[in-house]
XYZ file of C-alpha atoms in Angstrom:
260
model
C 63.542 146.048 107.668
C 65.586 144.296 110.240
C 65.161 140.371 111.279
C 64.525 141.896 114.345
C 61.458 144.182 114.043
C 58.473 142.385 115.052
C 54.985 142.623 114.445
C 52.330 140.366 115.751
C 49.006 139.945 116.854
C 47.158 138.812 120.102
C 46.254 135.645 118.755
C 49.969 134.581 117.432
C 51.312 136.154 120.543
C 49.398 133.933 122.930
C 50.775 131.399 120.636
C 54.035 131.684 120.985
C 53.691 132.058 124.880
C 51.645 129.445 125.171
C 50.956 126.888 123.053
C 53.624 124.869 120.743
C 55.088 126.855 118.011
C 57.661 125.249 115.987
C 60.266 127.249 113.920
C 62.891 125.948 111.226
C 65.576 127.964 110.987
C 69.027 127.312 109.173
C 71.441 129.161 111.737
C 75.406 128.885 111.781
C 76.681 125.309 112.889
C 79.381 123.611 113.606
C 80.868 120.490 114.488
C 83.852 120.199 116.687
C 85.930 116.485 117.307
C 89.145 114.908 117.947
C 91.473 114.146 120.794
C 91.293 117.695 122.486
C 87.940 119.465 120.932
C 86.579 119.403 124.955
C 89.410 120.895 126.188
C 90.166 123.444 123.819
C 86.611 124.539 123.915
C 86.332 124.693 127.281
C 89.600 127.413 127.505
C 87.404 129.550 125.298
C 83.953 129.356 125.926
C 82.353 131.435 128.690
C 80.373 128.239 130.579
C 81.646 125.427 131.641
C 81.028 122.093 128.860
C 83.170 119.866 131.369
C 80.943 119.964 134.537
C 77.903 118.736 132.367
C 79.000 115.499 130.762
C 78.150 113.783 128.037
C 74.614 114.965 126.240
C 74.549 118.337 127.510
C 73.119 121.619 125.845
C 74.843 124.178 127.194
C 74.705 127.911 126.667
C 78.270 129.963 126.467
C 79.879 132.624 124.360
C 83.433 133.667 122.573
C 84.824 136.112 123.977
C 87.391 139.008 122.684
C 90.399 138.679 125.642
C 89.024 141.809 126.847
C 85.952 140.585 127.672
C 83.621 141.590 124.718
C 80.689 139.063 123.285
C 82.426 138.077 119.935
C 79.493 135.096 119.139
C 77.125 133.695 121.228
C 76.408 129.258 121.146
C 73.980 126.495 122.020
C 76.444 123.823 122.521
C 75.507 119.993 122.388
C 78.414 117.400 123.805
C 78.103 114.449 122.738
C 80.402 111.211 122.970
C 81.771 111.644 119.608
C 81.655 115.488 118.938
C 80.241 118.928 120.428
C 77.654 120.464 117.789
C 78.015 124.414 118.158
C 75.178 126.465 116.833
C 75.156 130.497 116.549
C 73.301 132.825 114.552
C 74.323 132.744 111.214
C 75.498 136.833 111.640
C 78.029 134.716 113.328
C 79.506 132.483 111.141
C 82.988 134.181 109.724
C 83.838 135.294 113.113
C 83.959 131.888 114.364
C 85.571 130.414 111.601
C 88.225 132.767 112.250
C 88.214 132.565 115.883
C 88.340 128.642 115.104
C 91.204 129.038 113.045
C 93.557 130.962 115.032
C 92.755 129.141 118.120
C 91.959 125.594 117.899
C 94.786 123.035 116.607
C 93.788 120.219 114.178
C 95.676 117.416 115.306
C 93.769 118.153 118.306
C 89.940 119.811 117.549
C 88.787 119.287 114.105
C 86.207 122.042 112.723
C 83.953 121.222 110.210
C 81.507 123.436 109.028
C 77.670 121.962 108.517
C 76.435 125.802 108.314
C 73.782 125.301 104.967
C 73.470 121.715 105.284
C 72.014 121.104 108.862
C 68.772 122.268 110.295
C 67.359 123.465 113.684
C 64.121 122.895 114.554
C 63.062 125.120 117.970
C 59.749 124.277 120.000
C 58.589 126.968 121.746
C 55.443 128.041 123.536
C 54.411 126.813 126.979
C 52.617 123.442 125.245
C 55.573 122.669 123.895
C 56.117 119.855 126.115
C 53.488 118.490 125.918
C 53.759 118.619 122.353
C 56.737 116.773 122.374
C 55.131 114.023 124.738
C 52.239 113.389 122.325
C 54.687 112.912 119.359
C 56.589 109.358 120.813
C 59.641 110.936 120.226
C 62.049 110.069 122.603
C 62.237 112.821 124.926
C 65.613 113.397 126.646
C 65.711 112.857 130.414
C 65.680 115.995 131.673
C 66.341 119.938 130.943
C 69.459 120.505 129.559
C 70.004 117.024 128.421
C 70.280 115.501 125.037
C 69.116 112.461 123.012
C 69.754 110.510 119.868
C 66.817 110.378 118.029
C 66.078 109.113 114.377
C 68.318 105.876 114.006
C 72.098 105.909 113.253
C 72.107 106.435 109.659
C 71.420 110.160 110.128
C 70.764 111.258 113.719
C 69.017 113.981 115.162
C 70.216 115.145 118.297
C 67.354 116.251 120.480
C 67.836 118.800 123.374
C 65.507 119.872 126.303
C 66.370 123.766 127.125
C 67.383 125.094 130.602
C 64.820 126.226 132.046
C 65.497 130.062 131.598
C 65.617 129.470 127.801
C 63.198 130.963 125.189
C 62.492 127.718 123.826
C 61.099 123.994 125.153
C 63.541 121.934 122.655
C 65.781 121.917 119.920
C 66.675 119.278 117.322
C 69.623 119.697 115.110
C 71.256 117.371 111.990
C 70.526 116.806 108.411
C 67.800 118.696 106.781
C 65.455 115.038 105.614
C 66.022 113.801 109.429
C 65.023 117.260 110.689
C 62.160 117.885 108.126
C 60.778 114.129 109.766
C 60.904 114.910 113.007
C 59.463 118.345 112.383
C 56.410 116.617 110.768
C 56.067 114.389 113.822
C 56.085 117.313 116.102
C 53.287 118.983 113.696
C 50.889 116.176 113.850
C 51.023 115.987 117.228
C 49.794 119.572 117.538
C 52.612 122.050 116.777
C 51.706 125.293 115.138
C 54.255 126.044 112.231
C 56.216 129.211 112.848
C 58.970 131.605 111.740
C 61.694 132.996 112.894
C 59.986 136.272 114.190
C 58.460 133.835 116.450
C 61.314 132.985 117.893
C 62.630 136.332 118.396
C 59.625 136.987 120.313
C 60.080 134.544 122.476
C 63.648 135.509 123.290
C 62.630 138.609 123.824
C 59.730 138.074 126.185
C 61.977 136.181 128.019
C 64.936 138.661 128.527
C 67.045 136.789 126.126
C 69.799 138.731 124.316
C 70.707 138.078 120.788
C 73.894 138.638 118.341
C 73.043 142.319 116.445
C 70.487 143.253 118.583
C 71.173 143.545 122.277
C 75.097 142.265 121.452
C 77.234 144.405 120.021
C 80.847 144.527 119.484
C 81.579 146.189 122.720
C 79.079 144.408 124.879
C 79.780 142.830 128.020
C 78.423 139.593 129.343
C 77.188 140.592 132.602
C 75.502 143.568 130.951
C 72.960 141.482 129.087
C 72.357 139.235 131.416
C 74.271 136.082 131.242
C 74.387 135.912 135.231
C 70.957 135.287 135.120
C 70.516 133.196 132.376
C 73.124 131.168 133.389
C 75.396 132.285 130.273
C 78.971 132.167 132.265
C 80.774 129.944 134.188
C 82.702 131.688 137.637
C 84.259 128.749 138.819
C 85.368 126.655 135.539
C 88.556 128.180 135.369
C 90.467 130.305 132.646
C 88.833 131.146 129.367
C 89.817 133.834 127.007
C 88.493 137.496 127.844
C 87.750 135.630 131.552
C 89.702 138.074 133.802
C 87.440 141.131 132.548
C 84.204 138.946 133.627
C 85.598 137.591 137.361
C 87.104 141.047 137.919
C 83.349 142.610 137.211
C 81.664 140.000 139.280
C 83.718 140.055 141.789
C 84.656 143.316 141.929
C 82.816 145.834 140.126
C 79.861 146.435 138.281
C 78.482 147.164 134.823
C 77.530 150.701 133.600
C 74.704 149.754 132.077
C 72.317 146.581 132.088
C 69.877 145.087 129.610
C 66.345 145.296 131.182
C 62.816 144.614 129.985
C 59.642 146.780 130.194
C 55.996 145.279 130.522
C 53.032 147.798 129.480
């Protein structure tokens, strides 16, 4: 059976649209520092991590230089470091990609895939969730906080609004695991991870080995509209193929959803 088929019910479906559902998942990440990790980055990624500033979430992709989705990201920039996190179908291609194409003296890689934790709120209660908890809640969508003290940090991110989740938290698995308690006594439903493909897919959101394949095109699953790609960031690799469509041309094909 794939991680993709779905079943569920009426009552866990109204769950996941509406009230607070909270899934822990242990996806691909990655941490990225040094002298030029923003730079280098931002000449590969599809959106723009510059324009943002400091305790961002931002949603991009790697791209093949013709223009194929290699591996999708939720980026978090921080002062210190940008925290990358992909499915884990995606982990050896980016390790690869990170090899070939970002320096060491400049952007440091090191790989927390196994040892961190994301916990995803989702539902439309989520928020509310999250109020009731006394976490500290970052200051608006798309903008990330410190939570959990400075001996191991959780760094905790409002989505964009188009997202199929309220918030994520990433770092260690303890810190997570406390937080994720916080949010459950405060009214979160425990979830898994079929919950969260629901909700990406009620909300039009492509994924890696589903609706991405080797040959896909941004603009064909819908990264104009969720706000995936950057058109006035500058060069990134596989970025002429994406301008030259916007601009230009079109897609044979688009990724659409169907409501019965």
């Amino acid at each position: 059976m794939s991680e993709f088929d779905l079943t569920l019910d009426r009552d866990r479906l109204s769950e996941v649209r509406h009230g607070a559902v909270l899934v822990t998942s242990e996806p691909a990440v990655f941490r990225v520092q040094g002298p030029g990790a923003l730079t280098c980055l931002q000449g590969l990624l599809t959106n723009d991590l510059v324009k943002p500033g400091d305790n961002s979430l931002v949603y991009g992709a790697l791209l093949t230089p013709k223009g194929a989705l290699v591996v999708d990201y939720w980026v978090i920039r921080q002062a210190d470091a940008l925290t990358l996190i992909a499915p884990r179908s995606g982990h050896e291609a980016s390790l690869e990609l990170f090899r070939r194409q970002l320096p060491p003296r400049l952007a440091r890689v090191t790989d927390l895939t196994g040892e961190a934790r994301v916990a995803w709120l989702i539902g439309a209660h989520g928020f509310q969730t999250l109020a009731k908890s006394g976490v500290a809640i970052p200051e608006s969508s798309g903008r990330v906080a410190s939570v959990g003290g400075e001996v191991s940090p959780v760094a905790l991110a409002l989505a964009p609004e188009a997202a199929p989740f309220v918030a994520l938290a990433v770092g260690a698995e303890p810190a997570v695991a406390a937080l994720s308690s916080r949010l459950l006594l405060a009214g979160a439903l425990p979830g898994l991870e079929s919950d969260l493909h629901a909700a990406r897919i009620l909300c039009g959101w492509p994924a890696l080995g589903a609706e991405i394949d080797e040959r896909t095109l941004p603009q064909e699953v819908r990264y104009d509209q969720i706000g995936g790609v950057s058109y006035t960031k500058g060069c990134y690799t596989g970025q002429e193929t994406v301008a030259r469509l916007h601009f230009r041309g079109h897609t044979n094909r688009e990724l659409r959803g169907l409501r019965w």
